[in-house]
């Protein structure tokens, strides 16, 4: 269904503009992702190659040797790109209303949340059920410690380290180590 500007709610979502998440097309995509997650999360005992096939069904890109240990949760999956050798440990969450890219050889600890979904600061827009997303880009050879939160719009440069439990609210330069809430360069 197209809106007054000629774009569907999904097109607005993918562009990072305000959109209505209750739109039927978006709800159908979320339902498909939920069905996929049931299959993926039941695949813990399968060999990595079989789990890779499941990732290829849903993700935008999956580099050679990329591994996600179930359980894993996402909004859609089709906005997630993993480089070669990427590793996500148990219980990671990626809210991928817009693009999430994770570079080669990046390692992500258990319970990490990567959150592109955001909400308007204007109360009337929130009350109307509108939301938006800001892309997250994680470089190559990054290490993100367990329980870290990566907030909307953040870019983490190559070779950076994010300490366990950190809340990353702003960009992290290449090679930097950040920690704390909010995460600051050490």
CSV table of N, CA and C in Angstrom, one decimal, residues 7-181:
chain,number,residue,atom,x,y,z
A,7,UNK,N,5.3,6.3,-1.7
A,7,UNK,CA,6.1,5.2,-1.3
A,7,UNK,C,5.4,4.3,-0.3
A,8,UNK,N,5.7,3.1,-0.3
A,8,UNK,CA,5.1,2.2,0.7
A,8,UNK,C,5.8,2.4,2.1
A,9,UNK,N,5.1,1.9,3.1
A,9,UNK,CA,5.7,2.1,4.5
A,9,UNK,C,7.0,1.3,4.5
A,10,UNK,N,7.1,0.2,3.8
A,10,UNK,CA,8.4,-0.6,3.8
A,10,UNK,C,9.5,0.3,3.1
A,11,UNK,N,9.1,0.9,2.0
A,11,UNK,CA,10.1,1.8,1.3
A,11,UNK,C,10.6,2.9,2.2
A,12,UNK,N,9.7,3.5,3.0
A,12,UNK,CA,10.1,4.5,3.9
A,12,UNK,C,11.0,4.0,5.0
A,13,UNK,N,10.6,2.8,5.5
A,13,UNK,CA,11.4,2.1,6.5
A,13,UNK,C,12.9,1.9,6.0
A,14,UNK,N,13.0,1.3,4.9
A,14,UNK,CA,14.3,1.0,4.3
A,14,UNK,C,15.1,2.3,4.0
A,15,UNK,N,14.5,3.4,3.8
A,15,UNK,CA,15.2,4.7,3.6
A,15,UNK,C,15.5,5.4,4.9
A,16,UNK,N,15.1,4.8,6.0
A,16,UNK,CA,15.4,5.5,7.3
A,16,UNK,C,14.5,6.6,7.6
A,17,UNK,N,13.3,6.7,6.9
A,17,UNK,CA,12.4,7.7,7.2
A,17,UNK,C,11.3,7.2,8.1
A,18,UNK,N,10.5,8.2,8.7
A,18,UNK,CA,9.4,7.8,9.5
A,18,UNK,C,8.5,6.8,8.8
A,19,UNK,N,8.0,5.8,9.5
A,19,UNK,CA,7.2,4.8,8.9
A,19,UNK,C,6.2,4.2,9.9
A,20,UNK,N,5.2,3.6,9.5
A,20,UNK,CA,4.2,2.9,10.4
A,20,UNK,C,4.5,1.4,10.3
A,21,UNK,N,5.0,0.9,11.5
A,21,UNK,CA,5.4,-0.5,11.5
A,21,UNK,C,4.2,-1.5,11.5
A,22,UNK,N,3.0,-0.9,11.7
A,22,UNK,CA,1.8,-1.8,11.6
A,22,UNK,C,1.3,-2.0,10.2
A,23,UNK,N,2.0,-1.5,9.2
A,23,UNK,CA,1.5,-1.7,7.8
A,23,UNK,C,1.6,-3.2,7.5
A,24,UNK,N,0.6,-3.7,6.7
A,24,UNK,CA,0.5,-5.1,6.4
A,24,UNK,C,1.8,-5.7,5.8
A,25,UNK,N,2.4,-5.0,4.9
A,25,UNK,CA,3.7,-5.5,4.3
A,25,UNK,C,4.8,-5.7,5.3
A,26,UNK,N,4.9,-4.8,6.2
A,26,UNK,CA,5.9,-4.9,7.3
A,26,UNK,C,5.6,-6.0,8.2
A,27,UNK,N,4.3,-6.1,8.6
A,27,UNK,CA,3.9,-7.2,9.5
A,27,UNK,C,4.1,-8.5,8.8
A,28,UNK,N,3.9,-8.7,7.5
A,28,UNK,CA,4.1,-9.9,6.8
A,28,UNK,C,5.6,-10.3,6.9
A,29,UNK,N,6.5,-9.3,6.7
A,29,UNK,CA,7.9,-9.5,6.7
A,29,UNK,C,8.4,-9.9,8.1
A,30,UNK,N,7.8,-9.3,9.1
A,30,UNK,CA,8.1,-9.7,10.5
A,30,UNK,C,7.7,-11.1,10.8
A,31,UNK,N,6.5,-11.5,10.3
A,31,UNK,CA,6.0,-12.9,10.5
A,31,UNK,C,6.9,-13.9,9.8
A,32,UNK,N,7.4,-13.6,8.6
A,32,UNK,CA,8.3,-14.5,7.9
A,32,UNK,C,9.6,-14.6,8.7
A,33,UNK,N,10.1,-13.5,9.2
A,33,UNK,CA,11.3,-13.6,10.0
A,33,UNK,C,11.1,-14.4,11.3
A,34,UNK,N,10.0,-14.3,11.9
A,34,UNK,CA,9.7,-15.1,13.1
A,34,UNK,C,9.7,-16.6,12.7
A,35,UNK,N,9.1,-16.9,11.6
A,35,UNK,CA,9.1,-18.3,11.2
A,35,UNK,C,10.5,-18.8,10.9
A,36,UNK,N,11.3,-18.0,10.3
A,36,UNK,CA,12.7,-18.3,10.0
A,36,UNK,C,13.5,-18.5,11.3
A,37,UNK,N,13.2,-17.6,12.3
A,37,UNK,CA,14.0,-17.7,13.6
A,37,UNK,C,13.6,-19.0,14.3
A,38,UNK,N,12.4,-19.4,14.2
A,38,UNK,CA,12.0,-20.7,14.8
A,38,UNK,C,12.9,-21.8,14.3
A,39,UNK,N,13.0,-21.9,13.0
A,39,UNK,CA,13.9,-22.9,12.3
A,39,UNK,C,15.3,-22.7,12.7
A,40,UNK,N,15.8,-21.5,12.6
A,40,UNK,CA,17.2,-21.2,12.8
A,40,UNK,C,17.6,-21.6,14.3
A,41,UNK,N,16.8,-21.1,15.2
A,41,UNK,CA,17.1,-21.3,16.6
A,41,UNK,C,17.0,-22.8,17.0
A,42,UNK,N,16.2,-23.6,16.3
A,42,UNK,CA,16.1,-25.0,16.5
A,42,UNK,C,17.3,-25.8,15.9
A,43,UNK,N,18.2,-25.0,15.2
A,43,UNK,CA,19.3,-25.7,14.4
A,43,UNK,C,20.6,-25.7,15.2
A,44,UNK,N,20.6,-25.4,16.5
A,44,UNK,CA,21.8,-25.4,17.3
A,44,UNK,C,22.7,-26.6,17.1
A,45,UNK,N,22.1,-27.8,17.1
A,45,UNK,CA,22.9,-29.0,17.0
A,45,UNK,C,23.4,-29.3,15.5
A,46,UNK,N,22.9,-28.6,14.6
A,46,UNK,CA,23.3,-28.8,13.2
A,46,UNK,C,24.7,-28.3,12.9
A,47,UNK,N,25.4,-28.9,12.0
A,47,UNK,CA,26.8,-28.4,11.6
A,47,UNK,C,26.7,-27.0,11.1
A,48,UNK,N,27.8,-26.2,11.3
A,48,UNK,CA,27.8,-24.8,10.8
A,48,UNK,C,27.4,-24.6,9.4
A,49,UNK,N,27.8,-25.6,8.5
A,49,UNK,CA,27.4,-25.5,7.1
A,49,UNK,C,25.9,-25.5,6.9
A,50,UNK,N,25.2,-26.3,7.7
A,50,UNK,CA,23.7,-26.3,7.6
A,50,UNK,C,23.1,-25.0,8.1
A,51,UNK,N,23.7,-24.5,9.2
A,51,UNK,CA,23.2,-23.2,9.7
A,51,UNK,C,23.5,-22.1,8.7
A,52,UNK,N,24.6,-22.2,8.0
A,52,UNK,CA,24.9,-21.2,7.0
A,52,UNK,C,23.9,-21.1,5.9
A,53,UNK,N,23.4,-22.3,5.5
A,53,UNK,CA,22.3,-22.3,4.5
A,53,UNK,C,21.1,-21.6,5.0
A,54,UNK,N,20.8,-21.7,6.2
A,54,UNK,CA,19.6,-21.0,6.8
A,54,UNK,C,19.9,-19.5,6.8
A,55,UNK,N,21.1,-19.1,7.1
A,55,UNK,CA,21.4,-17.6,7.1
A,55,UNK,C,21.3,-17.1,5.7
A,56,UNK,N,21.8,-17.8,4.7
A,56,UNK,CA,21.7,-17.4,3.3
A,56,UNK,C,20.2,-17.2,2.8
A,57,UNK,N,19.3,-17.9,3.4
A,57,UNK,CA,17.9,-17.8,3.1
A,57,UNK,C,17.4,-16.4,3.5
A,58,UNK,N,17.9,-15.8,4.5
A,58,UNK,CA,17.3,-14.6,5.1
A,58,UNK,C,18.1,-13.4,5.0
A,59,UNK,N,19.5,-13.5,5.0
A,59,UNK,CA,20.3,-12.3,5.1
A,59,UNK,C,20.7,-11.7,3.8
A,60,UNK,N,21.0,-10.4,3.8
A,60,UNK,CA,21.5,-9.8,2.5
A,60,UNK,C,22.8,-10.4,2.0
A,61,UNK,N,23.7,-10.7,3.0
A,61,UNK,CA,25.0,-11.2,2.6
A,61,UNK,C,25.5,-12.0,3.8
A,62,UNK,N,26.2,-13.2,3.4
A,62,UNK,CA,26.8,-14.0,4.5
A,62,UNK,C,28.2,-14.4,3.9
A,63,UNK,N,29.2,-13.8,4.5
A,63,UNK,CA,30.6,-14.2,4.0
A,63,UNK,C,31.0,-15.6,4.4
A,64,UNK,N,31.9,-16.1,3.7
A,64,UNK,CA,32.4,-17.5,4.0
A,64,UNK,C,32.9,-17.6,5.4
A,65,UNK,N,32.4,-18.7,6.1
A,65,UNK,CA,32.9,-18.9,7.5
A,65,UNK,C,32.1,-18.1,8.5
A,66,UNK,N,31.1,-17.3,8.2
A,66,UNK,CA,30.4,-16.6,9.2
A,66,UNK,C,29.5,-17.5,10.0
A,67,UNK,N,29.5,-17.3,11.3
A,67,UNK,CA,28.8,-18.1,12.2
A,67,UNK,C,27.9,-17.3,13.2
A,68,UNK,N,26.7,-17.7,13.4
A,68,UNK,CA,25.8,-17.1,14.4
A,68,UNK,C,25.4,-18.3,15.3
A,69,UNK,N,25.7,-18.3,16.5
A,69,UNK,CA,25.2,-19.4,17.4
A,69,UNK,C,23.8,-19.0,17.9
A,70,UNK,N,22.9,-20.0,17.7
A,70,UNK,CA,21.5,-19.8,18.2
A,70,UNK,C,21.5,-19.8,19.7
A,71,UNK,N,20.6,-19.2,20.4
A,71,UNK,CA,19.5,-18.4,19.8
A,71,UNK,C,19.9,-17.1,19.3
A,72,UNK,N,19.2,-16.6,18.3
A,72,UNK,CA,19.5,-15.3,17.6
A,72,UNK,C,18.2,-14.7,17.3
A,73,UNK,N,18.1,-13.4,17.4
A,73,UNK,CA,16.8,-12.7,17.1
A,73,UNK,C,17.1,-11.5,16.2
A,74,UNK,N,16.2,-11.2,15.3
A,74,UNK,CA,16.3,-10.1,14.4
A,74,UNK,C,14.9,-9.6,14.0
A,75,UNK,N,14.7,-8.4,13.5
A,75,UNK,CA,13.4,-7.9,13.0
A,75,UNK,C,13.1,-8.6,11.7
A,76,UNK,N,14.0,-8.5,10.7
A,76,UNK,CA,13.8,-8.9,9.3
A,76,UNK,C,14.8,-9.9,8.8
A,77,UNK,N,16.1,-9.6,9.1
A,77,UNK,CA,17.2,-10.4,8.5
A,77,UNK,C,17.7,-9.9,7.2
A,78,UNK,N,16.8,-9.5,6.3
A,78,UNK,CA,17.2,-9.1,5.0
A,78,UNK,C,18.0,-7.8,4.9
A,79,UNK,N,18.2,-7.1,6.0
A,79,UNK,CA,19.0,-5.9,6.1
A,79,UNK,C,20.4,-6.1,6.7
A,80,UNK,N,20.7,-7.4,7.0
A,80,UNK,CA,21.9,-7.8,7.7
A,80,UNK,C,22.9,-8.3,6.7
A,81,UNK,N,24.2,-7.8,6.7
A,81,UNK,CA,25.3,-8.3,5.9
A,81,UNK,C,26.4,-8.6,6.8
A,82,UNK,N,26.9,-9.9,6.7
A,82,UNK,CA,28.0,-10.4,7.4
A,82,UNK,C,29.2,-10.6,6.5
A,83,UNK,N,30.4,-10.2,6.9
A,83,UNK,CA,31.6,-10.5,6.2
A,83,UNK,C,32.1,-11.9,6.5
A,84,UNK,N,33.2,-12.2,5.8
A,84,UNK,CA,33.8,-13.5,6.0
A,84,UNK,C,34.3,-13.7,7.4
A,85,UNK,N,34.1,-14.8,8.0
A,85,UNK,CA,34.7,-15.1,9.3
A,85,UNK,C,34.0,-14.4,10.5
A,86,UNK,N,32.9,-13.8,10.3
A,86,UNK,CA,32.2,-13.1,11.4
A,86,UNK,C,31.7,-14.1,12.3
A,87,UNK,N,31.7,-13.8,13.6
A,87,UNK,CA,31.2,-14.7,14.7
A,87,UNK,C,30.3,-14.0,15.6
A,88,UNK,N,29.1,-14.4,15.8
A,88,UNK,CA,28.2,-13.9,16.8
A,88,UNK,C,27.9,-15.0,17.8
A,89,UNK,N,28.1,-14.8,19.1
A,89,UNK,CA,27.9,-15.8,20.1
A,89,UNK,C,26.4,-15.8,20.4
A,90,UNK,N,26.1,-16.7,21.4
A,90,UNK,CA,24.7,-16.9,21.8
A,90,UNK,C,23.9,-15.6,22.2
A,91,UNK,N,22.6,-15.7,21.9
A,91,UNK,CA,21.7,-14.6,22.4
A,91,UNK,C,21.9,-13.2,21.8
A,92,UNK,N,22.4,-13.1,20.6
A,92,UNK,CA,22.6,-11.8,20.0
A,92,UNK,C,21.2,-11.3,19.4
A,93,UNK,N,21.0,-10.0,19.4
A,93,UNK,CA,19.8,-9.4,18.9
A,93,UNK,C,20.2,-8.3,17.9
A,94,UNK,N,19.7,-8.4,16.7
A,94,UNK,CA,19.9,-7.3,15.7
A,94,UNK,C,18.5,-6.8,15.2
A,95,UNK,N,18.2,-5.6,15.6
A,95,UNK,CA,17.0,-4.9,15.1
A,95,UNK,C,17.4,-4.2,13.9
A,96,UNK,N,17.0,-4.9,12.7
A,96,UNK,CA,17.5,-4.4,11.4
A,96,UNK,C,16.4,-3.8,10.6
A,97,UNK,N,15.9,-2.7,11.0
A,97,UNK,CA,14.9,-2.0,10.2
A,97,UNK,C,15.6,-1.3,9.0
A,98,UNK,N,16.9,-1.0,9.2
A,98,UNK,CA,17.7,-0.5,8.1
A,98,UNK,C,19.0,-1.4,8.1
A,99,UNK,N,19.9,-1.0,7.2
A,99,UNK,CA,21.1,-1.8,7.0
A,99,UNK,C,22.0,-2.0,8.3
A,100,UNK,N,22.5,-3.2,8.5
A,100,UNK,CA,23.5,-3.5,9.5
A,100,UNK,C,24.6,-4.3,8.7
A,101,UNK,N,25.8,-3.7,8.7
A,101,UNK,CA,26.9,-4.4,8.1
A,101,UNK,C,28.0,-4.7,9.1
A,102,UNK,N,28.5,-5.9,9.1
A,102,UNK,CA,29.5,-6.3,10.0
A,102,UNK,C,30.7,-6.9,9.2
A,103,UNK,N,31.8,-6.3,9.3
A,103,UNK,CA,33.0,-6.6,8.5
A,103,UNK,C,33.7,-7.9,8.8
A,104,UNK,N,34.5,-8.3,7.9
A,104,UNK,CA,35.3,-9.6,8.0
A,104,UNK,C,35.9,-9.7,9.4
A,105,UNK,N,35.9,-10.9,9.9
A,105,UNK,CA,36.7,-11.4,11.1
A,105,UNK,C,36.2,-10.7,12.4
A,106,UNK,N,35.1,-10.0,12.4
A,106,UNK,CA,34.6,-9.4,13.6
A,106,UNK,C,34.0,-10.4,14.5
A,107,UNK,N,34.3,-10.3,15.8
A,107,UNK,CA,33.8,-11.2,16.8
A,107,UNK,C,32.9,-10.5,17.8
A,108,UNK,N,31.7,-11.0,18.0
A,108,UNK,CA,30.7,-10.4,18.8
A,108,UNK,C,30.3,-11.4,19.9
A,109,UNK,N,30.4,-10.9,21.2
A,109,UNK,CA,30.2,-11.7,22.3
A,109,UNK,C,28.7,-12.0,22.6
A,110,UNK,N,28.4,-12.9,23.6
A,110,UNK,CA,27.0,-13.3,23.8
A,110,UNK,C,26.2,-12.1,24.3
A,111,UNK,N,24.9,-12.1,24.0
A,111,UNK,CA,24.0,-11.1,24.5
A,111,UNK,C,24.2,-9.7,24.0
A,112,UNK,N,24.9,-9.5,22.9
A,112,UNK,CA,25.1,-8.2,22.3
A,112,UNK,C,23.8,-7.8,21.6
A,113,UNK,N,23.5,-6.5,21.6
A,113,UNK,CA,22.3,-6.0,20.9
A,113,UNK,C,22.8,-4.9,20.0
A,114,UNK,N,22.4,-5.1,18.7
A,114,UNK,CA,22.7,-4.1,17.7
A,114,UNK,C,21.4,-3.5,17.2
A,115,UNK,N,21.1,-2.3,17.5
A,115,UNK,CA,19.8,-1.7,17.4
A,115,UNK,C,19.7,-0.5,16.5
A,116,UNK,N,19.2,-0.8,15.3
A,116,UNK,CA,19.0,0.3,14.3
A,116,UNK,C,17.7,1.1,14.5
A,117,UNK,N,16.7,0.4,15.2
A,117,UNK,CA,15.4,1.0,15.3
A,117,UNK,C,15.4,2.1,16.3
A,118,UNK,N,14.8,3.2,15.9
A,118,UNK,CA,14.7,4.4,16.8
A,118,UNK,C,13.3,5.0,16.8
A,119,UNK,N,13.0,5.9,17.6
A,119,UNK,CA,11.7,6.5,17.8
A,119,UNK,C,11.8,8.0,17.8
A,120,UNK,N,10.8,8.6,17.3
A,120,UNK,CA,10.8,10.1,17.2
A,120,UNK,C,10.8,10.7,18.6
A,121,UNK,N,11.5,11.8,18.8
A,121,UNK,CA,11.5,12.5,20.0
A,121,UNK,C,10.2,13.3,20.2
A,122,UNK,N,9.5,13.6,19.1
A,122,UNK,CA,8.2,14.3,19.2
A,122,UNK,C,7.1,13.3,19.7
A,123,UNK,N,6.4,13.7,20.8
A,123,UNK,CA,5.5,12.8,21.4
A,123,UNK,C,4.3,12.5,20.4
A,124,UNK,N,3.9,13.4,19.6
A,124,UNK,CA,2.8,13.2,18.7
A,124,UNK,C,3.1,12.1,17.7
A,125,UNK,N,4.3,12.2,17.1
A,125,UNK,CA,4.8,11.2,16.2
A,125,UNK,C,4.9,9.8,16.8
A,126,UNK,N,5.4,9.7,18.0
A,126,UNK,CA,5.4,8.5,18.8
A,126,UNK,C,4.0,7.9,19.0
A,127,UNK,N,3.1,8.8,19.4
A,127,UNK,CA,1.8,8.4,19.7
A,127,UNK,C,1.1,7.9,18.5
A,128,UNK,N,1.5,8.4,17.3
A,128,UNK,CA,0.9,7.9,16.0
A,128,UNK,C,1.5,6.6,15.6
A,129,UNK,N,2.4,6.1,16.4
A,129,UNK,CA,3.0,4.8,16.1
A,129,UNK,C,4.1,4.8,15.0
A,130,UNK,N,4.7,6.0,14.8
A,130,UNK,CA,5.7,6.1,13.8
A,130,UNK,C,7.1,5.8,14.4
A,131,UNK,N,8.0,5.2,13.6
A,131,UNK,CA,9.3,5.0,14.0
A,131,UNK,C,10.2,5.1,12.8
A,132,UNK,N,11.5,5.0,13.0
A,132,UNK,CA,12.5,5.1,11.9
A,132,UNK,C,13.7,4.3,12.3
A,133,UNK,N,14.7,4.2,11.4
A,133,UNK,CA,15.9,3.5,11.7
A,133,UNK,C,17.1,4.3,11.2
A,134,UNK,N,18.3,4.0,11.9
A,134,UNK,CA,19.5,4.6,11.4
A,134,UNK,C,20.5,3.4,11.3
A,135,UNK,N,21.2,3.3,10.1
A,135,UNK,CA,22.1,2.2,9.9
A,135,UNK,C,23.3,2.1,10.9
A,136,UNK,N,23.7,0.9,11.0
A,136,UNK,CA,24.9,0.6,11.9
A,136,UNK,C,25.9,-0.1,11.0
A,137,UNK,N,27.2,0.4,11.1
A,137,UNK,CA,28.3,-0.2,10.3
A,137,UNK,C,29.4,-0.6,11.3
A,138,UNK,N,29.7,-1.9,11.3
A,138,UNK,CA,30.8,-2.4,12.2
A,138,UNK,C,31.9,-2.8,11.2
A,139,UNK,N,33.1,-2.3,11.4
A,139,UNK,CA,34.2,-2.6,10.5
A,139,UNK,C,34.7,-4.0,10.7
A,140,UNK,N,35.9,-4.2,10.1
A,140,UNK,CA,36.5,-5.6,10.1
A,140,UNK,C,37.4,-5.7,11.3
A,141,UNK,N,37.5,-7.0,11.8
A,141,UNK,CA,38.4,-7.3,12.9
A,141,UNK,C,38.0,-6.6,14.2
A,142,UNK,N,36.8,-6.3,14.4
A,142,UNK,CA,36.3,-5.6,15.6
A,142,UNK,C,36.0,-6.7,16.6
A,143,UNK,N,36.2,-6.4,17.9
A,143,UNK,CA,35.8,-7.3,19.0
A,143,UNK,C,34.8,-6.5,19.9
A,144,UNK,N,33.6,-7.1,20.0
A,144,UNK,CA,32.5,-6.5,20.8
A,144,UNK,C,32.3,-7.5,22.0
A,145,UNK,N,32.5,-7.0,23.2
A,145,UNK,CA,32.4,-7.8,24.4
A,145,UNK,C,30.9,-8.1,24.7
A,146,UNK,N,30.7,-9.2,25.5
A,146,UNK,CA,29.3,-9.6,25.8
A,146,UNK,C,28.5,-8.5,26.5
A,147,UNK,N,27.2,-8.6,26.1
A,147,UNK,CA,26.3,-7.7,26.7
A,147,UNK,C,26.3,-6.2,26.2
A,148,UNK,N,27.2,-5.9,25.3
A,148,UNK,CA,27.2,-4.5,24.8
A,148,UNK,C,26.0,-4.2,24.0
A,149,UNK,N,25.7,-2.9,24.0
A,149,UNK,CA,24.5,-2.3,23.2
A,149,UNK,C,25.1,-1.4,22.2
A,150,UNK,N,24.8,-1.6,20.9
A,150,UNK,CA,25.2,-0.7,19.9
A,150,UNK,C,23.9,0.1,19.4
A,151,UNK,N,23.9,1.4,19.6
A,151,UNK,CA,22.7,2.2,19.4
A,151,UNK,C,22.6,2.7,17.9
A,152,UNK,N,21.4,3.1,17.5
A,152,UNK,CA,21.2,3.5,16.1
A,152,UNK,C,22.2,4.5,15.6
A,153,UNK,N,22.6,4.3,14.3
A,153,UNK,CA,23.4,5.2,13.6
A,153,UNK,C,24.9,5.1,13.9
A,154,UNK,N,25.3,4.2,14.7
A,154,UNK,CA,26.7,4.1,15.1
A,154,UNK,C,27.6,3.4,14.0
A,155,UNK,N,28.8,3.9,13.8
A,155,UNK,CA,29.8,3.3,13.0
A,155,UNK,C,31.0,2.9,13.9
A,156,UNK,N,31.4,1.7,13.8
A,156,UNK,CA,32.6,1.2,14.6
A,156,UNK,C,33.7,0.9,13.6
A,157,UNK,N,34.8,1.6,13.8
A,157,UNK,CA,35.9,1.4,12.8
A,157,UNK,C,36.6,0.1,12.9
A,158,UNK,N,37.4,-0.2,11.9
A,158,UNK,CA,38.2,-1.4,11.8
A,158,UNK,C,39.1,-1.5,13.1
A,159,UNK,N,39.3,-2.8,13.5
A,159,UNK,CA,40.2,-3.1,14.6
A,159,UNK,C,39.8,-2.5,15.9
A,160,UNK,N,38.6,-2.0,16.1
A,160,UNK,CA,38.2,-1.4,17.4
A,160,UNK,C,37.8,-2.5,18.4
A,161,UNK,N,37.8,-2.1,19.7
A,161,UNK,CA,37.3,-3.0,20.7
A,161,UNK,C,36.3,-2.3,21.5
A,162,UNK,N,35.1,-3.0,21.8
A,162,UNK,CA,34.1,-2.5,22.6
A,162,UNK,C,34.0,-3.4,23.8
A,163,UNK,N,34.2,-2.8,25.0
A,163,UNK,CA,34.2,-3.5,26.2
A,163,UNK,C,32.9,-4.1,26.6
A,164,UNK,N,32.9,-5.3,27.3
A,164,UNK,CA,31.7,-5.9,27.7
A,164,UNK,C,30.8,-5.0,28.5
A,165,UNK,N,29.5,-5.1,28.2
A,165,UNK,CA,28.5,-4.2,28.9
A,165,UNK,C,28.4,-2.8,28.5
A,166,UNK,N,29.2,-2.4,27.5
A,166,UNK,CA,29.3,-1.0,27.1
A,166,UNK,C,28.0,-0.6,26.3
A,167,UNK,N,27.7,0.7,26.4
A,167,UNK,CA,26.6,1.2,25.6
A,167,UNK,C,27.2,2.2,24.7
A,168,UNK,N,27.2,1.8,23.4
A,168,UNK,CA,27.9,2.6,22.4
A,168,UNK,C,26.8,3.6,21.7
A,169,UNK,N,27.0,4.9,22.1
A,169,UNK,CA,26.0,5.9,21.6
A,169,UNK,C,26.6,6.8,20.5
A,170,UNK,N,27.9,6.6,20.2
A,170,UNK,CA,28.5,7.4,19.1
A,170,UNK,C,29.5,6.6,18.4
A,171,UNK,N,30.0,7.1,17.3
A,171,UNK,CA,31.0,6.4,16.5
A,171,UNK,C,32.2,6.1,17.2
A,172,UNK,N,32.8,5.0,16.9
A,172,UNK,CA,34.1,4.5,17.5
A,172,UNK,C,35.2,4.6,16.4
A,173,UNK,N,36.3,5.3,16.6
A,173,UNK,CA,37.3,5.4,15.6
A,173,UNK,C,38.0,4.0,15.4
A,174,UNK,N,38.6,3.9,14.2
A,174,UNK,CA,39.3,2.6,13.9
A,174,UNK,C,40.4,2.5,15.0
A,175,UNK,N,40.6,1.3,15.5
A,175,UNK,CA,41.7,0.9,16.4
A,175,UNK,C,41.4,1.4,17.8
A,176,UNK,N,40.3,2.1,18.1
A,176,UNK,CA,40.1,2.5,19.5
A,176,UNK,C,39.5,1.4,20.3
A,177,UNK,N,39.7,1.6,21.7
A,177,UNK,CA,39.0,0.7,22.7
A,177,UNK,C,38.1,1.6,23.4
A,178,UNK,N,36.8,1.2,23.5
A,178,UNK,CA,35.8,2.0,24.2
A,178,UNK,C,35.2,1.1,25.3
A,179,UNK,N,34.7,1.7,26.3
A,179,UNK,CA,34.0,1.0,27.4
A,179,UNK,C,33.2,1.9,28.2
A,180,UNK,N,32.2,1.4,28.9
A,180,UNK,CA,31.4,2.1,29.8
A,180,UNK,C,30.0,2.5,29.3
A,181,UNK,N,29.3,3.3,30.1
A,181,UNK,CA,28.0,3.7,29.7
A,181,UNK,C,27.8,5.2,30.0
